[in-house]
Tab-separated table of C-alpha atoms and ligand atoms in Angstrom:
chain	number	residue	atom	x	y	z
A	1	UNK	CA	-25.266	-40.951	31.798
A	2	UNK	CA	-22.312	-38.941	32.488
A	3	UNK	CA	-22.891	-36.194	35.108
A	4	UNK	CA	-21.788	-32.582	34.384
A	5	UNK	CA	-22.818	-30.714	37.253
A	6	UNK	CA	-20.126	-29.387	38.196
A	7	UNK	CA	-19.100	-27.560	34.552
A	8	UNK	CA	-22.968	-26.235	34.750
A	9	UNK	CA	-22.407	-24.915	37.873
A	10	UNK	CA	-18.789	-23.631	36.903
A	11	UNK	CA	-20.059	-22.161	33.735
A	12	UNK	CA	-23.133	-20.302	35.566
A	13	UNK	CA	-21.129	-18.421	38.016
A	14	UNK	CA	-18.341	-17.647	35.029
A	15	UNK	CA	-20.994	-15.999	33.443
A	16	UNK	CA	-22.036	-13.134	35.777
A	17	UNK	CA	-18.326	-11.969	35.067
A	18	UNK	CA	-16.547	-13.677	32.247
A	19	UNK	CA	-18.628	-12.202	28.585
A	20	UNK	CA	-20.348	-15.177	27.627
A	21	UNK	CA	-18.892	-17.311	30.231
A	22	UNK	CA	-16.010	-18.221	27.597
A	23	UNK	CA	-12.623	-16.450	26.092
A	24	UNK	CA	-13.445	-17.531	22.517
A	25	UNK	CA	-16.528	-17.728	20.916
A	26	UNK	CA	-15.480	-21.172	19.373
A	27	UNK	CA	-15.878	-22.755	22.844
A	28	UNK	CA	-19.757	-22.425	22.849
A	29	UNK	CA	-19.979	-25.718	20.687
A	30	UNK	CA	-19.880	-28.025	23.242
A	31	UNK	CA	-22.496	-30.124	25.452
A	32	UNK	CA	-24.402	-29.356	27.703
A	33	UNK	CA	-22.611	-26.590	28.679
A	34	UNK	CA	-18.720	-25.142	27.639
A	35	UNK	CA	-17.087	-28.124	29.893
A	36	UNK	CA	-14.719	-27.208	32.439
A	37	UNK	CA	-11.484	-29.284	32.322
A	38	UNK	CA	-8.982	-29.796	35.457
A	39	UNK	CA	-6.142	-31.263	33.908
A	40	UNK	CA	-4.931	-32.484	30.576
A	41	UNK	CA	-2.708	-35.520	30.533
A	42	UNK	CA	-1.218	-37.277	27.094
A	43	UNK	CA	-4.070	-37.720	25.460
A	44	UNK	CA	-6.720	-37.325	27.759
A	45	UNK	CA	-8.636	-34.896	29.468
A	46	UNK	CA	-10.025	-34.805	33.193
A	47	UNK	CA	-13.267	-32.625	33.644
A	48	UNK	CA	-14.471	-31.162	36.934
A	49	UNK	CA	-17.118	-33.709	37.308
A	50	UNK	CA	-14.766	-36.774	37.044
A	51	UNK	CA	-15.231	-37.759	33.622
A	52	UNK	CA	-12.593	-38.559	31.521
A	53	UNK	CA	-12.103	-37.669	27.538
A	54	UNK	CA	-10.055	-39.128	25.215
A	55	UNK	CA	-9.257	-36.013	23.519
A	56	UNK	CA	-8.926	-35.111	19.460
A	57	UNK	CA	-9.918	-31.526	20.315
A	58	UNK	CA	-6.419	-31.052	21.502
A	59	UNK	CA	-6.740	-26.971	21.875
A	60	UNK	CA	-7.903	-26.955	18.674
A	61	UNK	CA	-4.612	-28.338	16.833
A	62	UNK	CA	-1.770	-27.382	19.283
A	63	UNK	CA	-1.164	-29.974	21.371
A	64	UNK	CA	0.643	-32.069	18.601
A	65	UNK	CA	2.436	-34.338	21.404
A	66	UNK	CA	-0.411	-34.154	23.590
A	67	UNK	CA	-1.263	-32.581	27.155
A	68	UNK	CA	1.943	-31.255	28.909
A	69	UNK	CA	4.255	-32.824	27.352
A	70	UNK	CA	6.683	-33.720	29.699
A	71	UNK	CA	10.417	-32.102	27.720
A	72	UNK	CA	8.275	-29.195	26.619
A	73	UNK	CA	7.174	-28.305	30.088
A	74	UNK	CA	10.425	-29.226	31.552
A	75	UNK	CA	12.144	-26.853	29.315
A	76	UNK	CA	9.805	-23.860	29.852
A	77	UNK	CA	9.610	-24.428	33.619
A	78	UNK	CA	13.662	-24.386	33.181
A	79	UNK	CA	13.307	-20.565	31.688
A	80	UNK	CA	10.626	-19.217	33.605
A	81	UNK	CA	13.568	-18.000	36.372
A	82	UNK	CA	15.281	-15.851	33.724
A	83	UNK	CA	12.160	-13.764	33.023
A	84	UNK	CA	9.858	-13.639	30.303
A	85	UNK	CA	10.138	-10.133	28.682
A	86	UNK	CA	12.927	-7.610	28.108
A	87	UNK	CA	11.288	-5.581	25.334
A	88	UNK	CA	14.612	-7.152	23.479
A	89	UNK	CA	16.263	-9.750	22.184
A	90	UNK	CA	17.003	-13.121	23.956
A	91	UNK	CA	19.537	-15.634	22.169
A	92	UNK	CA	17.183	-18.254	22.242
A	93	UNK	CA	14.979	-16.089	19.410
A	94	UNK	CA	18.575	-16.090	17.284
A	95	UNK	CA	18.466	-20.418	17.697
A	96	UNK	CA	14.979	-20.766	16.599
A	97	UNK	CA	15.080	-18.405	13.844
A	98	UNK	CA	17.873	-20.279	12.671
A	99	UNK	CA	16.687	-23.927	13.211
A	100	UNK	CA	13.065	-23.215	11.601
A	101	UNK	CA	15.069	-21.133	8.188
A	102	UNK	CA	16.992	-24.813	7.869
A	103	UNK	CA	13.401	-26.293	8.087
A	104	UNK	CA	10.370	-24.834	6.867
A	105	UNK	CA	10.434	-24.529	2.731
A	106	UNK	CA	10.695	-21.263	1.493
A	107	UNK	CA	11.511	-20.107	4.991
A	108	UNK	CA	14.777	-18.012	4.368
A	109	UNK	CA	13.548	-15.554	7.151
A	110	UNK	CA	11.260	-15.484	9.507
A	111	UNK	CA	9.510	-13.263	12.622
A	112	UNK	CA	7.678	-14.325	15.561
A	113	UNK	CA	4.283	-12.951	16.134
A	114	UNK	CA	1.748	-14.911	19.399
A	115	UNK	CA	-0.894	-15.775	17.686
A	116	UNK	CA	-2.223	-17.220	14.118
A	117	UNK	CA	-4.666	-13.976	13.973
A	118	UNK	CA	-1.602	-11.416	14.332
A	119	UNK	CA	0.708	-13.371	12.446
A	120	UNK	CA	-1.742	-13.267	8.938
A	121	UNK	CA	-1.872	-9.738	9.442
A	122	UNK	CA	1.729	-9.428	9.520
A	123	UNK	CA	1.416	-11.548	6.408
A	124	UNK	CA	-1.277	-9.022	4.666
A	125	UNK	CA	0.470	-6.403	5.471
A	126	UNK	CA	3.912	-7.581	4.404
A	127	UNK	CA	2.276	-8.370	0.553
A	128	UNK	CA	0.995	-4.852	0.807
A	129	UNK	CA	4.023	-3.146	1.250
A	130	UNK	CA	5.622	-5.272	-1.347
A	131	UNK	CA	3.536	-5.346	-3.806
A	132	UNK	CA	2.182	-1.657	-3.640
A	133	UNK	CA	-1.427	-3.379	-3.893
A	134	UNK	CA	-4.448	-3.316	-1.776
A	135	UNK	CA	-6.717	-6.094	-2.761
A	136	UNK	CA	-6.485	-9.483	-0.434
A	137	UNK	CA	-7.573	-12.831	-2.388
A	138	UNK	CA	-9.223	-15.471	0.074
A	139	UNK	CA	-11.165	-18.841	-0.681
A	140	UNK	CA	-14.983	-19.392	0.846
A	141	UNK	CA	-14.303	-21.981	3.745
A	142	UNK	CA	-10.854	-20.981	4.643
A	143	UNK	CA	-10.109	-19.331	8.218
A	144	UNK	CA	-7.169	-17.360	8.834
A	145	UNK	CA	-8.375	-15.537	12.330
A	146	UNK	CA	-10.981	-13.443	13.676
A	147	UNK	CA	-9.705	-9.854	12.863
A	148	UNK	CA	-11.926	-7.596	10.246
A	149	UNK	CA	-9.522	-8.193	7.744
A	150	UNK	CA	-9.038	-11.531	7.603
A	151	UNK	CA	-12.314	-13.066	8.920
A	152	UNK	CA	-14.624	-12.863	5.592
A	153	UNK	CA	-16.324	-15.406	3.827
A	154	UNK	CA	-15.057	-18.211	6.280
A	155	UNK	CA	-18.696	-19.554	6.867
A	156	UNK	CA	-21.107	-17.389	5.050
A	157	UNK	CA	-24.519	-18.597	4.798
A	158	UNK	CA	-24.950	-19.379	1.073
A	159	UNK	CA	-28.330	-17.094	0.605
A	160	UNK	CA	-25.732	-13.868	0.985
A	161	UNK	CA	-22.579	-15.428	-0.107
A	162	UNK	CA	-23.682	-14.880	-4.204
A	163	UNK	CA	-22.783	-17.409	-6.904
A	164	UNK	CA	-20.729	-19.930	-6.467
A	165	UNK	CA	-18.477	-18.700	-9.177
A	166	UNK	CA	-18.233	-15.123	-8.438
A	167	UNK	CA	-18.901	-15.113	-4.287
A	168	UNK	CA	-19.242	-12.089	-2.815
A	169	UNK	CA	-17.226	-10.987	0.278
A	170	UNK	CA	-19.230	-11.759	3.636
A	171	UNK	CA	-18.170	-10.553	6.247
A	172	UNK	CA	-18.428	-12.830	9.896
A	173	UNK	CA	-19.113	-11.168	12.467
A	174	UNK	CA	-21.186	-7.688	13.403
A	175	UNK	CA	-18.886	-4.959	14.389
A	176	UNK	CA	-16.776	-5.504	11.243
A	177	UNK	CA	-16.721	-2.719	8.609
A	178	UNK	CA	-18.317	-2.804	5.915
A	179	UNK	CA	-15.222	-0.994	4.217
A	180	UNK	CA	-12.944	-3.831	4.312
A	181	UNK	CA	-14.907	-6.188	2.532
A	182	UNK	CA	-13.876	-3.554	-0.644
A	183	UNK	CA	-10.374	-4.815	0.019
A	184	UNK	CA	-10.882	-8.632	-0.202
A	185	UNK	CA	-11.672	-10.727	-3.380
A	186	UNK	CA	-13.511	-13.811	-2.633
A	187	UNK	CA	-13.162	-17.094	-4.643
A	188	UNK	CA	-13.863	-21.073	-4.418
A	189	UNK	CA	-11.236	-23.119	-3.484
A	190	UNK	CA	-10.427	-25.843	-5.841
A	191	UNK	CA	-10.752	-24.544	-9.449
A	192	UNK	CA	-7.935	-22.864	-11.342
A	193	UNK	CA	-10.224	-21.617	-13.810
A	194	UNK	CA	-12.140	-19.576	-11.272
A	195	UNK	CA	-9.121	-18.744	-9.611
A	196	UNK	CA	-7.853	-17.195	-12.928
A	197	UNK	CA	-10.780	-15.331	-13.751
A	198	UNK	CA	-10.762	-13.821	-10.548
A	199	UNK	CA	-7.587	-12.415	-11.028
A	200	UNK	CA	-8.354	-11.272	-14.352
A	201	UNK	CA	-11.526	-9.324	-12.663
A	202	UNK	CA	-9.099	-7.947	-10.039
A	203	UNK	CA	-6.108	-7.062	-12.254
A	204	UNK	CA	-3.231	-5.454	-11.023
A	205	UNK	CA	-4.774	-5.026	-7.975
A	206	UNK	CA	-4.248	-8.241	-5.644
A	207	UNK	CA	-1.490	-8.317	-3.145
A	208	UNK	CA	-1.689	-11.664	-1.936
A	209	UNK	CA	-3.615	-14.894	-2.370
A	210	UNK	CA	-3.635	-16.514	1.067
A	211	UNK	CA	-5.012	-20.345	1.818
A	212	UNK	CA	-5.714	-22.847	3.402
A	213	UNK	CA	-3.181	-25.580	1.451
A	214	UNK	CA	-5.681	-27.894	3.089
A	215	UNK	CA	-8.842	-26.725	3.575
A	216	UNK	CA	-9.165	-27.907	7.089
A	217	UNK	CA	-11.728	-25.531	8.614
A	218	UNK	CA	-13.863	-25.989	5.732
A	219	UNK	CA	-14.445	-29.531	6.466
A	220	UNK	CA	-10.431	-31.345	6.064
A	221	UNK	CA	-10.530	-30.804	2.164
A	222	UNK	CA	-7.732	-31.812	0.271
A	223	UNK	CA	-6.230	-29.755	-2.674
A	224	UNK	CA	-6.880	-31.205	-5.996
A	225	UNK	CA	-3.593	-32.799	-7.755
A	226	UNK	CA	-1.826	-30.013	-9.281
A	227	UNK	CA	-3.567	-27.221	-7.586
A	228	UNK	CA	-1.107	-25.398	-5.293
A	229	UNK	CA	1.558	-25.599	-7.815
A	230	UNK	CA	-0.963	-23.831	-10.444
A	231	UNK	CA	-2.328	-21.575	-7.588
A	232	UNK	CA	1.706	-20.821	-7.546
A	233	UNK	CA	2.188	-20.187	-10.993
A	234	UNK	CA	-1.115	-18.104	-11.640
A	235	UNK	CA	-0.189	-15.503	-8.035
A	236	UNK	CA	3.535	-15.218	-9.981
A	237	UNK	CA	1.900	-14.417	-13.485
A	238	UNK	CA	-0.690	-11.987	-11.474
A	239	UNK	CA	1.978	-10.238	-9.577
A	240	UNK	CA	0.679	-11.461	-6.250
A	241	UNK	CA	2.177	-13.189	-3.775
A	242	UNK	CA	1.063	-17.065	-2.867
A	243	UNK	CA	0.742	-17.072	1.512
A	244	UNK	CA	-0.012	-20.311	2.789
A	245	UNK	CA	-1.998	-20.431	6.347
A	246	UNK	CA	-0.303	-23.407	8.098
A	247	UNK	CA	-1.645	-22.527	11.094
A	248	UNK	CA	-2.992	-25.604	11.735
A	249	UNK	CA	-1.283	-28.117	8.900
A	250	UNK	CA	2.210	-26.672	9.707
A	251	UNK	CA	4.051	-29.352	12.148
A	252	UNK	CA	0.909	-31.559	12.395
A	253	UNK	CA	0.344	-33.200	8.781
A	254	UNK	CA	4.105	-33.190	8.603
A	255	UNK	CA	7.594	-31.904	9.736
A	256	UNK	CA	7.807	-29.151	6.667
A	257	UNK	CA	3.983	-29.136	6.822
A	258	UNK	CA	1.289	-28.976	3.631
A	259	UNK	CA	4.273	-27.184	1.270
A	260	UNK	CA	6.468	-30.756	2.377
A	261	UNK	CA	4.093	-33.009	1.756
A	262	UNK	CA	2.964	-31.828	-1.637
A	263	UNK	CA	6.259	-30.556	-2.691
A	264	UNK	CA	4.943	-26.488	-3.047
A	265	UNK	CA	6.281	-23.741	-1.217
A	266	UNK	CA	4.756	-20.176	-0.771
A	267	UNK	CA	5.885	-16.696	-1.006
A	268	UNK	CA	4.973	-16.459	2.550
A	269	UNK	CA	3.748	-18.731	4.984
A	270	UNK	CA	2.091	-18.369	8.551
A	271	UNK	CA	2.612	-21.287	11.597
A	272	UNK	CA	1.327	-21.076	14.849
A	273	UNK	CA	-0.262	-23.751	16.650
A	274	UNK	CA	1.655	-27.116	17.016
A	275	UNK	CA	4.811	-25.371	16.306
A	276	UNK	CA	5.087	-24.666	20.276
A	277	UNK	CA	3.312	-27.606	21.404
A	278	UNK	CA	0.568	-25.567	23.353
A	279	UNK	CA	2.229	-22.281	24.343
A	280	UNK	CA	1.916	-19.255	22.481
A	281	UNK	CA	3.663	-18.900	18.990
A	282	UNK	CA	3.155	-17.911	15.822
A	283	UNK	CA	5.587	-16.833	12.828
A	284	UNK	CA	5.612	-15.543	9.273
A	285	UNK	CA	8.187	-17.155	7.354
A	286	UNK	CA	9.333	-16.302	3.916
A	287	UNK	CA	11.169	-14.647	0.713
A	288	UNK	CA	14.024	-12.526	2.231
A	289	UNK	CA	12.906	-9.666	-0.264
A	290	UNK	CA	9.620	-9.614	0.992
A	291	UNK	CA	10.326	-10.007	4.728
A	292	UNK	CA	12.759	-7.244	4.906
A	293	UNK	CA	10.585	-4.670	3.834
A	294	UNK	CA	10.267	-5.150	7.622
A	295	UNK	CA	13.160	-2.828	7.725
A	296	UNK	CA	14.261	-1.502	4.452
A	297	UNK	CA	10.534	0.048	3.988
A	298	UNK	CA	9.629	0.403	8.040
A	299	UNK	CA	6.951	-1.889	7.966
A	300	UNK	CA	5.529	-1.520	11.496
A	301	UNK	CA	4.934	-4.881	13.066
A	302	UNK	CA	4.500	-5.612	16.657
A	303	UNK	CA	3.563	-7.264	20.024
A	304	UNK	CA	4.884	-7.275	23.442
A	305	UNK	CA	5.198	-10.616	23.608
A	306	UNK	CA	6.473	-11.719	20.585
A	307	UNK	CA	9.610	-13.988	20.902
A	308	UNK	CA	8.764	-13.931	24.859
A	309	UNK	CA	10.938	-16.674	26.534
A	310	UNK	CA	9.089	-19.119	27.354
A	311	UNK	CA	7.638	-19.614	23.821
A	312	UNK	CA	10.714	-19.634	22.220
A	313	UNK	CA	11.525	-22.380	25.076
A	314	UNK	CA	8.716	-24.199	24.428
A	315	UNK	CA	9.254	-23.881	20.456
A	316	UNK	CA	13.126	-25.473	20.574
A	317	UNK	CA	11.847	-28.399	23.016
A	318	UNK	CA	9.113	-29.049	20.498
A	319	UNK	CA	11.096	-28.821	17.857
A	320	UNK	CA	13.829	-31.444	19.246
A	321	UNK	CA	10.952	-34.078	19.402
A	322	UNK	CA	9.331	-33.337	15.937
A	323	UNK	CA	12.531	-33.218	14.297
A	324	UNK	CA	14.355	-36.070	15.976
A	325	UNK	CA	15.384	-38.657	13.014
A	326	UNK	CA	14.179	-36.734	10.362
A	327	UNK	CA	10.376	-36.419	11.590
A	328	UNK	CA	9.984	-39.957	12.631
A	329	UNK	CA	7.390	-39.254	15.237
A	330	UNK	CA	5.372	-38.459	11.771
A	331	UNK	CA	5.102	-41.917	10.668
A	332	UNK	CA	4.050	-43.157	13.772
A	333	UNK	CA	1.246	-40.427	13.683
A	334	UNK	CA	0.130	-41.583	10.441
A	335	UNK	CA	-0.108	-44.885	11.031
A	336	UNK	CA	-2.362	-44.413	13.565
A	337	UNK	CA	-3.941	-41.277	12.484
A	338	UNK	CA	-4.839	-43.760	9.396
A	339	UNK	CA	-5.808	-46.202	12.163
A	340	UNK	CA	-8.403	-44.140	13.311
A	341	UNK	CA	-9.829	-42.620	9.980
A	342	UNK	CA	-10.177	-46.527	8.455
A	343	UNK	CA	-11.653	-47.738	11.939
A	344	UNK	CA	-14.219	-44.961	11.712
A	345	UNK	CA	-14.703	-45.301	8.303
A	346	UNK	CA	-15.809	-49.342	8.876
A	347	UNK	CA	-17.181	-48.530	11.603
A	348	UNK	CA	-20.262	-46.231	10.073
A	349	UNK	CA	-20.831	-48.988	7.421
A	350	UNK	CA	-21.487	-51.720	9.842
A	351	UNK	CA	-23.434	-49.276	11.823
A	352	UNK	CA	-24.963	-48.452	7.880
A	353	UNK	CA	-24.414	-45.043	8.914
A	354	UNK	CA	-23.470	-42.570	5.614
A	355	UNK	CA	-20.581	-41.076	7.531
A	356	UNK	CA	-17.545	-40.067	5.650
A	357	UNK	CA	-14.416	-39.749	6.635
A	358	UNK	CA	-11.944	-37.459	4.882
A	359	UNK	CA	-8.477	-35.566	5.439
A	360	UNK	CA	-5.308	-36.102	6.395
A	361	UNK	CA	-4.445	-38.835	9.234
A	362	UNK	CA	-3.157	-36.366	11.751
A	363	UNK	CA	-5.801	-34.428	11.054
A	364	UNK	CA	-9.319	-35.056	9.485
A	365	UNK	CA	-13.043	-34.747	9.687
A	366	UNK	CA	-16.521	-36.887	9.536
A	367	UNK	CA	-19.231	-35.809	7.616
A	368	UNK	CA	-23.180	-37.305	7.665
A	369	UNK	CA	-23.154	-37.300	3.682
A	370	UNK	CA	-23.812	-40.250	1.439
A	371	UNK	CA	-22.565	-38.114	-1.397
A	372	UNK	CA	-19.525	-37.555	-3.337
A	373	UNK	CA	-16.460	-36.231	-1.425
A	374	UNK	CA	-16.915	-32.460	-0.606
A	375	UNK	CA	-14.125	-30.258	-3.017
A	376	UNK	CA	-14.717	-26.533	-1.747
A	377	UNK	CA	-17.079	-24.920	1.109
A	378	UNK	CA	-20.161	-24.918	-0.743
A	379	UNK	CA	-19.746	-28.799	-1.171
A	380	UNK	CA	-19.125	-29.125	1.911
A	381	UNK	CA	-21.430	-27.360	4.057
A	382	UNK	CA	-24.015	-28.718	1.672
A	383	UNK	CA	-23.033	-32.483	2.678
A	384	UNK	CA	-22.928	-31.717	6.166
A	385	UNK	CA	-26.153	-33.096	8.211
A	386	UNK	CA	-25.389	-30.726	11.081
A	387	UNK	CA	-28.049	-32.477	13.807
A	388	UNK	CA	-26.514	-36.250	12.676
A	389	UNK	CA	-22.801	-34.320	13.375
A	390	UNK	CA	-24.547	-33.250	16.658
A	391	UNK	CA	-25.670	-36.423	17.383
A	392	UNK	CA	-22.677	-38.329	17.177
A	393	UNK	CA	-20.735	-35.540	18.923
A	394	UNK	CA	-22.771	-35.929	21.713
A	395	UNK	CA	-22.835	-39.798	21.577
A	396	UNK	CA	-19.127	-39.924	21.538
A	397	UNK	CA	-19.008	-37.845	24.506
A	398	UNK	CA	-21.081	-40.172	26.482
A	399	UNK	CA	-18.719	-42.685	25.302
A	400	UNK	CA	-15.339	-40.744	26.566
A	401	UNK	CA	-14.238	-39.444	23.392
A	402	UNK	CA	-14.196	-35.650	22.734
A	403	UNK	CA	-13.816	-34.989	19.103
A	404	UNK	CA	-14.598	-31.480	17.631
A	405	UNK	CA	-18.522	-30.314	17.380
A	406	UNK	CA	-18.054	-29.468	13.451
A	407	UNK	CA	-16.682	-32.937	12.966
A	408	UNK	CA	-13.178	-32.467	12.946
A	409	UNK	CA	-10.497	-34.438	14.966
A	410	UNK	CA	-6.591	-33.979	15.439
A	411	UNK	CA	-4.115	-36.332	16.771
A	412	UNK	CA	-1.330	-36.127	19.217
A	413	UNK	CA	1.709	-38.558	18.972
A	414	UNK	CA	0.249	-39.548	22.699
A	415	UNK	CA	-2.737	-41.142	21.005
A	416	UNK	CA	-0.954	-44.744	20.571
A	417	UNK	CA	-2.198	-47.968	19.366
A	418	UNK	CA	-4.317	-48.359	22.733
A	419	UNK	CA	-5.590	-44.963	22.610
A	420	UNK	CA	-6.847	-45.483	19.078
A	421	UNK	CA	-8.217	-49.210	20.094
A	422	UNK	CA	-10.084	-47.742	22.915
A	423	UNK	CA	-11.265	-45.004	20.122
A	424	UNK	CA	-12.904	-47.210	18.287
A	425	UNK	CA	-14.376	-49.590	20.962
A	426	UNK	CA	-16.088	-46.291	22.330
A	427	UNK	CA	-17.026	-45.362	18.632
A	428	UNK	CA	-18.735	-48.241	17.968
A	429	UNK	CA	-21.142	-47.969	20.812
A	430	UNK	CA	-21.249	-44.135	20.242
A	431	UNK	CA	-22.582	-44.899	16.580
A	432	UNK	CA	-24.915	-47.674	17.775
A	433	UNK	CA	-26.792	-45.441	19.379
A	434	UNK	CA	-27.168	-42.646	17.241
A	435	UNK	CA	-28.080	-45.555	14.702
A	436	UNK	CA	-30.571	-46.568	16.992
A	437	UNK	CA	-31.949	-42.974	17.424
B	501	LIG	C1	-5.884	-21.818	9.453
B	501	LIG	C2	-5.935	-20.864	10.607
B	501	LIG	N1	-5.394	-19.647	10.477
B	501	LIG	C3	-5.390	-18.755	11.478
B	501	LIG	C4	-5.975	-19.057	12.677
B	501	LIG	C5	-5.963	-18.041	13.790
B	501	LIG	O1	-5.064	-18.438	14.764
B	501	LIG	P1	-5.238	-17.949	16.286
B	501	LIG	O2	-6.452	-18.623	16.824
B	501	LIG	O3	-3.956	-18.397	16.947
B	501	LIG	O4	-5.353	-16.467	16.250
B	501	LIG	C6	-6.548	-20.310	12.858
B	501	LIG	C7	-7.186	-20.665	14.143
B	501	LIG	O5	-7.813	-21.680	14.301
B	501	LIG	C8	-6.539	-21.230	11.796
B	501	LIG	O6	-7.124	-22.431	11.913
């Protein structure tokens, strides 16, 4: 058994003067305790106790070329002697403006915001302003940050959540108020028809229709074929605009992200996450019409360290590797990525366990379900055996792989054809015992 004495200890002392002995909520899902890492290393982690992780946690989606990667760091650690702030401009802001307009579809400006959270409310507010509407359109399942506005209906238990084609707003967390639940329409994800009638319910009044284009955080859904483009079409003949969250699928399931890959592209769209390889970064990107209400109707947005130095360091160096030969480092994640989700995949059927496997290769999720492939939350969370998911969390662990609690697992272009061998190996006695159990 591996020994975690050390992150127990850690995490008991943290707690007489750290709230909840964590800095987000998210990192209570872990065994036995929220672990205490020392170092992170390609694709591994080192814990305080000694044990080593092979890790598709990876910050939670960031660390797209795994821990400190070596020209990312080397570039940052090159700026941090120029400063970090000037409450101004620096000229490296100017080069990766430029280089992610070239990029990112639809992208013909953008603005730099530090995290995913901030950067959808820029979004919000943008579609506001634009449209002269109030009304927000979400999808059950779909997370697009913690903030009151934005953090409804991401995981509402289905006894207050209403039916499943009308849902009513929930909102997450206490503290929120109840007023801005008025200012949100909730829908399921997956269904045009809905999606239509929900607009007809709300008419006139919906500003923006933001997603998920792949329903990660609701369990790695994909869309259905034709879906974004009619989700598209239906915002356009609604008036609204169509805001794609990439936090998470931007630069990971592709160089252009979800709108590449299935050949859609947003009003609006929000990146964050692998887009700086780790450090802090987040963007809006979008129509030029919409985006410079920024200044032609003084729409306020802002953050002291938005565009700070070393982020905009760390976003160039990233972007060199991601976009050398046209996103080659892509292919190679997909192969593997594919590796992995096929190797798990046979791996649960010789081990007659009714685990499926579903998502993208760079990023994807297992489910304890015998059933039909989950389409929208409500599918999902209803196929989800949460104390198997537990289980085999745990079992990995003991086994040296760290995948996410909920099931979910990104890859790094560190995790290479050993790392992936070594996966499995360890996933195969992982799922031997929880067969067993
Ligand atoms: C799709 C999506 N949008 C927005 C966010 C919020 O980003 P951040 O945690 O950087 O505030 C997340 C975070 O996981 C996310 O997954």
């Amino acid at each position: 058994m591996r020994s975690y004495a050390k992150s127990i200890a850690l995490y008991e002392k943290t707690r007489r003067h750290l709230a909840g002995g964590v800095s987000s909520n998210v990192r209570y899902a872990s065994v036995p305790v929220p672990l205490f890492f020392a170092r992170g290393e390609g694709a591994r982690l080192h814990d305080v106790d000694g044990n080593v992780h092979i890790d598709y946690v990876l910050g939670n989606g960031p660390a797209i070329l795994g821990h400190a990667p070596r020209k990312v760091i080397d570039a940052v650690a090159a700026s941090l002697g120029e400063g970090q702030l000037f409450a101004a401009q620096n000229p490296r802001e100017t080069e990766l403006a430029e280089r992610l307009c070239g990029l990112l579809p639809g992208a013909e400006v953008v603005r730099f915001s530090t995290s995913g959270t901030e950067a959808v409310l820029m979004a919000f507010r943008l579609a506001r302003a634009f449209t002269g509407r109030d009304k927000i359109l979400k999808f059950e399942g779909h997370y697009h940050g913690w903030s009151d506005q934005a953090y409804i209906s991401a995981r509402p238990p289905l006894n207050e959540a209403g039916p499943a084609n009308a849902p009513v707003p929930v909102a997450g967390s206490p503290g929120m108020p109840a007023s801005v639940l008025g200012d949100v329409a909730v829908c399921a994800w997956n269904d045009l028809d809905l999606l239509e009638q929900t607009l007809e319910r709300h008419r006139g009044q919906i500003a923006g229709v933001i997603m998920e284009p792949v329903m990660v955080n609701g369990g790695a859904v994909l869309p259905a074929p034709g879906y974004l483009e009619g989700v598209r079409a239906l915002c356009h003949k609604h008036g609204a605009l169509f805001i794609c969250d990439e936090v998470i699928t931007g630069f990971r399931v592709g160089l252009r992200g979800a709108q590449g890959k299935f050949g859609v592209t947003a009003d609006l769209s929000i990146y964050a996450k692998a887009v700086a390889a780790g450090f802090p970064l987040a963007l809006v990107a979008g129509r030029r019409d919409v985006m410079d209400t920024l200044l032609d109707k003084g729409v306020m947005h802002g953050g002291t360290y938005n565009g700070n130095v070393q982020s905009m360091a760390a976003g160039l160096a990233a972007l060199d590797i991601l976009e050398a030969d046209e996103g080659k480092v892509y292919v190679d994640l997909e192969t593997r990525g594919t590796e992995l989700m096929q190797g798990l995949a046979a791996l649960a059927k010789k081990h007659r366990l009714p685990i499926l496997v579903q998502g993208m290769p760079a990023i994807f999720q297992t489910f304890f379900t015998s059933g039909p492939a989950p389409r929208n939350y409500r599918e999902a969370a209803a196929a989800c055996d949460r104390d198997a998911m537990l289980a085999l969390h745990a079992a990995l662990q003991e086994e040296g792989v760290r995948a996410q609690q909920a099931g979910k697992w990104f890859l790094s272009t560190a995790h290479d054809k050993p790392v992936i061998e070594e996966t499995l190996a360890a996933a195969d006695r992982a799922m031997a015992r929880v067969a067993r159990a």
